[in-house]
Coordinates of C-alpha atoms and ligand atoms in Angstrom, one line a residue:
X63 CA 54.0 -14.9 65.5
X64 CA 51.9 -12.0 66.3
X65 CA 50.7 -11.6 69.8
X66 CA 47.5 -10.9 70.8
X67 CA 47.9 -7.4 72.1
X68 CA 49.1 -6.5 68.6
X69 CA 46.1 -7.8 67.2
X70 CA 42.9 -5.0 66.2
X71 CA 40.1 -4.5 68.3
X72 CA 36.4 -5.6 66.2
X73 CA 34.1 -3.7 66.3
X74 CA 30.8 -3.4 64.9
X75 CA 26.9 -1.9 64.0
X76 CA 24.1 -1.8 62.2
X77 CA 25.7 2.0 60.6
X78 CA 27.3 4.5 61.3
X79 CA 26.2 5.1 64.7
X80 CA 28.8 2.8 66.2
X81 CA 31.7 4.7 64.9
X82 CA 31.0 7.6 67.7
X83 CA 32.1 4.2 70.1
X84 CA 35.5 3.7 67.6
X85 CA 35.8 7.5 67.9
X86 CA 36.1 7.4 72.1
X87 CA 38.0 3.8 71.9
X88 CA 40.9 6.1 69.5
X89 CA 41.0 9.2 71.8
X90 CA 41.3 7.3 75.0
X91 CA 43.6 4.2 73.3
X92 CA 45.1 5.9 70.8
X93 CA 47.6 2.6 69.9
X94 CA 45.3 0.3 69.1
X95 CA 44.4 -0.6 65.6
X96 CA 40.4 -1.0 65.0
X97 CA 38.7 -2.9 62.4
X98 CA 35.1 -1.6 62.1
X99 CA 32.2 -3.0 60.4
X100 CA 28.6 -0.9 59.3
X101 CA 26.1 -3.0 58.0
X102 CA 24.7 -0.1 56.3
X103 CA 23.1 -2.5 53.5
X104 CA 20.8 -3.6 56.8
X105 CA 20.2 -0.8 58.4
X106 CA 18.5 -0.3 60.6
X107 CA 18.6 -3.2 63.3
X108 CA 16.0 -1.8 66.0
X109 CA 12.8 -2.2 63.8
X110 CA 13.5 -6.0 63.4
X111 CA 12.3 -9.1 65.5
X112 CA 15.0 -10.4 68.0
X113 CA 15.5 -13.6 65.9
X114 CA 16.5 -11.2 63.0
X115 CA 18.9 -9.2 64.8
X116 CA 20.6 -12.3 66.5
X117 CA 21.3 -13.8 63.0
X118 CA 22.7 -10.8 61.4
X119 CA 25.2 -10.0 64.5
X120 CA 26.2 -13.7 64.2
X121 CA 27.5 -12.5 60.5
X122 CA 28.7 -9.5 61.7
X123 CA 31.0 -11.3 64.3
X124 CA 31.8 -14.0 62.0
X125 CA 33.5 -11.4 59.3
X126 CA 35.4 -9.7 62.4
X127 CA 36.3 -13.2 64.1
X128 CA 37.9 -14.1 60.5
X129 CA 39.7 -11.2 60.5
X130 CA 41.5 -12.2 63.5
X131 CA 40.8 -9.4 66.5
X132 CA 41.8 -9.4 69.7
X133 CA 38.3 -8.8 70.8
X134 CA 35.0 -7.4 69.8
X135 CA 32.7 -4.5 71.1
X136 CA 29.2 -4.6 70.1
X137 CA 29.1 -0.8 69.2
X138 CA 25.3 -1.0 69.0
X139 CA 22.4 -1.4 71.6
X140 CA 20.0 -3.2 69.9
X141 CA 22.5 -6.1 69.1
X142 CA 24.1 -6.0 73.1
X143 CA 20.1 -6.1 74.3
X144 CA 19.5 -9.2 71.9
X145 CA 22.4 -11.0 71.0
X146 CA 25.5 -10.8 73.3
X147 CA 24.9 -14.1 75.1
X148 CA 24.2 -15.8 71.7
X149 CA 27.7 -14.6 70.5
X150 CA 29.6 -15.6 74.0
X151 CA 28.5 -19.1 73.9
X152 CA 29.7 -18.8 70.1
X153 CA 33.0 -17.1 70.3
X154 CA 36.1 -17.3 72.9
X155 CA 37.4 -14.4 72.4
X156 CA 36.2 -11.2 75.0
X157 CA 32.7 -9.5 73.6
X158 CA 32.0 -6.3 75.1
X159 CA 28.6 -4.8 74.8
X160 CA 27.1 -0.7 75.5
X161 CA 24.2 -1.6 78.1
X162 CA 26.3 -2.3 81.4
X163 CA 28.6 0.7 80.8
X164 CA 25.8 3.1 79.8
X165 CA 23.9 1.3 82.8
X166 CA 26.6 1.9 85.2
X167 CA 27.1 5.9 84.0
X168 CA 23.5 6.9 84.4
X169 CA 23.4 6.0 88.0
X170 CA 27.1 7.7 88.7
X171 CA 25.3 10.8 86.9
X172 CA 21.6 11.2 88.5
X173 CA 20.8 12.4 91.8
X174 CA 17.6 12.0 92.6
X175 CA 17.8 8.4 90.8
X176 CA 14.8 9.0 87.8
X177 CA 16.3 8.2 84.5
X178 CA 14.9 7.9 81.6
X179 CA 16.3 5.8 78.2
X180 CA 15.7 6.4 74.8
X181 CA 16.4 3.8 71.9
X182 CA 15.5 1.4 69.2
X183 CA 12.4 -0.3 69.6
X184 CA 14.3 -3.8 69.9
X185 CA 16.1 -2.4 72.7
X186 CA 13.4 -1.0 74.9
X187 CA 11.3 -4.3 73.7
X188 CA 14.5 -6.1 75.6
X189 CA 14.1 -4.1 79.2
X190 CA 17.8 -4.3 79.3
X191 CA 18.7 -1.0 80.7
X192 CA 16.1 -1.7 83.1
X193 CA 17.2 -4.5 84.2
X194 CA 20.8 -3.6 84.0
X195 CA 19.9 -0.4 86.0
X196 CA 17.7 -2.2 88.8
X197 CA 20.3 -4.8 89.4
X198 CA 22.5 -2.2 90.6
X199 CA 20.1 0.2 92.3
X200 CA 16.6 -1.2 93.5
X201 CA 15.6 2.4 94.2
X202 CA 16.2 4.2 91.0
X203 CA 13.3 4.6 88.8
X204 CA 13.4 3.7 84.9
X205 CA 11.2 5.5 82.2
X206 CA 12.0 4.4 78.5
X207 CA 10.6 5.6 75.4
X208 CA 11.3 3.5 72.2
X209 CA 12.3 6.7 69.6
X210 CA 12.8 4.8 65.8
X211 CA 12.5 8.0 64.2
X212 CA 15.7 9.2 64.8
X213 CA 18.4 6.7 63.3
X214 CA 17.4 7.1 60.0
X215 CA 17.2 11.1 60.0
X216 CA 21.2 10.2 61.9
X217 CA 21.6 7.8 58.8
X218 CA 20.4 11.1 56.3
X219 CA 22.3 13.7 58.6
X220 CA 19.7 15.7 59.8
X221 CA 21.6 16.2 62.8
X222 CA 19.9 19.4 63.8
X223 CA 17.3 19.8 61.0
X224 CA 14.1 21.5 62.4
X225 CA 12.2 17.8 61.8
X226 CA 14.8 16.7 64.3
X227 CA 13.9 18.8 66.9
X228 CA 10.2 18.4 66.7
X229 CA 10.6 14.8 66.7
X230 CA 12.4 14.8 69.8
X231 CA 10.5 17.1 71.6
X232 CA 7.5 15.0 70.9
X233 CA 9.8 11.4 72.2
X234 CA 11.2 13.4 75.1
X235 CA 7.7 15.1 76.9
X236 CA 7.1 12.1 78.5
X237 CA 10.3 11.3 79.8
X238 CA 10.9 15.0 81.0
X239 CA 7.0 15.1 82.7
X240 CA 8.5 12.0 84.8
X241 CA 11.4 14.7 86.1
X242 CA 14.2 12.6 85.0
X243 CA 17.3 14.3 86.1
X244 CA 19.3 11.8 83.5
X245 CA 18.8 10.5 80.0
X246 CA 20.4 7.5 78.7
X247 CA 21.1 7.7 75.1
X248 CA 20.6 4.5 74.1
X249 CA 21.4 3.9 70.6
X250 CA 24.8 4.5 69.5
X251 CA 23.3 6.8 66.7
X252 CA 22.2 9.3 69.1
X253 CA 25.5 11.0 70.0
X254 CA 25.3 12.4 66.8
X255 CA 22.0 14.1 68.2
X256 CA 23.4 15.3 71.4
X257 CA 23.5 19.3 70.9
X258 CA 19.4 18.7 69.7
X259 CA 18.4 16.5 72.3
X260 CA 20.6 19.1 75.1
X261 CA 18.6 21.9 73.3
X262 CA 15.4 19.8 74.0
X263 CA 15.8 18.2 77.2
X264 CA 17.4 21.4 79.1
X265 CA 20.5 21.4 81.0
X266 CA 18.7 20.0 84.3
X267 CA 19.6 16.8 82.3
X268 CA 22.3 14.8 82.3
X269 CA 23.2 13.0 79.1
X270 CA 25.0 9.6 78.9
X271 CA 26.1 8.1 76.1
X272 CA 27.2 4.6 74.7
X273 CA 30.4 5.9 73.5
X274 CA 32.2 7.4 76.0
X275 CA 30.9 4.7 78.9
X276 CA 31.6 1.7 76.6
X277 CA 35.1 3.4 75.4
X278 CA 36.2 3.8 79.3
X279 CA 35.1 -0.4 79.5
X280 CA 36.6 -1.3 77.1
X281 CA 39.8 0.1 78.5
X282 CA 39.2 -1.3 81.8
X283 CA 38.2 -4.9 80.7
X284 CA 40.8 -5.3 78.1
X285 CA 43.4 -3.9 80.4
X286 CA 42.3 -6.6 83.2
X287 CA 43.0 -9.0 80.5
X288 CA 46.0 -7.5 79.2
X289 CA 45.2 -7.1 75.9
X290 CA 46.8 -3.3 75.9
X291 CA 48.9 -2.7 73.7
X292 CA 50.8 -0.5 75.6
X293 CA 54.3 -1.0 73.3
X294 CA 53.5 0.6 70.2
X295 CA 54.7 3.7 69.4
X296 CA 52.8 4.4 66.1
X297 CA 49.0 5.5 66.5
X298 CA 46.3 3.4 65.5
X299 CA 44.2 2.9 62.7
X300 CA 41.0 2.5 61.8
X301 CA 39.9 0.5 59.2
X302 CA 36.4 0.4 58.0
X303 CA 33.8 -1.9 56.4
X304 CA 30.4 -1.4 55.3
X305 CA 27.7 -3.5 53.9
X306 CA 26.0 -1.4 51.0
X307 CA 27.9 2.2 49.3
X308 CA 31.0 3.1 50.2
X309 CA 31.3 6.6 49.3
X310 CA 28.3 7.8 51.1
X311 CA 29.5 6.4 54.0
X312 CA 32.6 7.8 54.1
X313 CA 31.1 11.7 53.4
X314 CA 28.7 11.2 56.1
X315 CA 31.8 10.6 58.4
X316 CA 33.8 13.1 57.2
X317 CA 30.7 15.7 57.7
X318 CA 29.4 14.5 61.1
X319 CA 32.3 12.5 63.3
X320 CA 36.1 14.1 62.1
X321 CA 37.0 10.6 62.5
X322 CA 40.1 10.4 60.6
X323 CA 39.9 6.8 59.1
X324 CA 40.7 4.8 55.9
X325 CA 38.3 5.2 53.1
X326 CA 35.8 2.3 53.6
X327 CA 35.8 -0.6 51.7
X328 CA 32.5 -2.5 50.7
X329 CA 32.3 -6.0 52.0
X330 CA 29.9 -9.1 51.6
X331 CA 29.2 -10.8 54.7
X332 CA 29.8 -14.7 55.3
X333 CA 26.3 -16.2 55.7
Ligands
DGL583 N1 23.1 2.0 66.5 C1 22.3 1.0 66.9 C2 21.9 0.9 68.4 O1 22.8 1.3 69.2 C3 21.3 0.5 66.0 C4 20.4 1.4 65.3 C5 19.5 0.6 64.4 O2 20.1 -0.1 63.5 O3 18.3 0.6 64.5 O4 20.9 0.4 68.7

């Protein structure tokens, strides 16, 4: 019988976004074997009405749950602001989500305690990094600016496209007028943008991601449980699903994340 250590890690998104999350979870736990799942077909999440979101992570879980993992991290912001209670009360197994780890990394990074957050709408509809942020620090000050534009020009890889940069200088005067000294990116798209939004945003600001914060969780919280797997010798894979075209998919990786993966395989999802 297999053990649960040996068992993958789920993990899942709207797109592509959440890979750069399976990306940090493989450099920092390099043995573990990850299943990941796009919805591309779905894409994107953050435009649609919290009821919307809720039922297509419960599908999104459900394919990973059958699939037998060890555990699942919600590699996306929109679905960990909306739906990661929902999925708890569903499912036994541990659910990680990126709000309390990026929460938790924008107050280690900012000094004079203004941070800003830019994500979906869905997610700054949902006041979770506020919340998440003010339950830890009563005196920090939160400034969030809902920025919709930029998964889909992540989704077409215009990474650093001139459009790119307007966009976000537009989204990002009002958070930078506020002094922020630290910017949560909140959408696990947007470390694909990082080099455009540091261009934009100056060095004065700190950036903080999902996928680093939620890959140094997930080691923490699945060591406490001791769901490690700390034995094997081979290194991990990672095998990914998607929704809607495969092929497209997997060029987009190869060009933007030099993730080294299996070619992706297109799924349907159990309703
Ligand atoms: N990558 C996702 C997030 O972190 C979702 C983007 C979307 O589908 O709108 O919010």
């Amino acid at each position: 019988m297999t053990s649960n250590v040996q068992l993958p890690i789920g993990i899942f998104d709207s797109g592509l976004g959440g890979l750069t999350v399976a990306g940090e979870i493989h450099k920092i736990l390099p043995r573990e074997d990850l299943v990941y799942l796009g919805d591309t077909a779905r894409v994107p999440y953050g435009t649609k009405a919290p009821s919307t979101v809720i039922r297509f992570a419960l599908e999104d879980m459900e394919f990973l749950h059958q699939r037998s993992v060890k555990a699942v991290v919600i590699a996306c912001n929109t679905v960990s602001a909306w739906a990661l209670p929902t999925l708890e009360q569903k499912y036994s197994i541990p659910i990680l989500g990126v709000i309390e780890p990026g929460a938790q990394a924008a107050l280690e990074q900012s000094k004079n305690h203004r941070i800003g957050v830019i994500g979906t709408h869905a997610t700054i509809k949902s006041q979770a990094y506020e919340r998440s942020i003010l339950a830890r620090d009563l005196n920090a000050r939160v400034f969030c600016q809902a920025t919709p534009l930029l998964v889909p020009l992540v989704e077409e890889g215009w990474m650093e496209h001139p459009v790119t940069l307007a966009v976000l200088k537009d989204y990002l005067a009002p958070l930078l007028e506020q002094e922020i000294d630290t910017l949560v990116l909140g959408c696990t798209h947007y470390p694909l943008l990082k080099k455009a939004v540091r261009q934009v945003a100056g060095k004065g600001v700190a950036l903080v991601d999902s996928a680093s914060s939620c890959a140094r969780f997930v080691q923490e919280r699945l060591g406490c449980l001791g769901l490690l797997n700390t034995r094997r010798k081979r290194t991990g894979t990672i095998h990914p699903f998607v929704t809607d075209e495969a092929a497209r998919f997997d060029s987009l990786v190869r060009e933007f994340l030099g993730i080294k993966m299996e070619p992706s395989q297109k799924v349907t999802l159990p309703s």
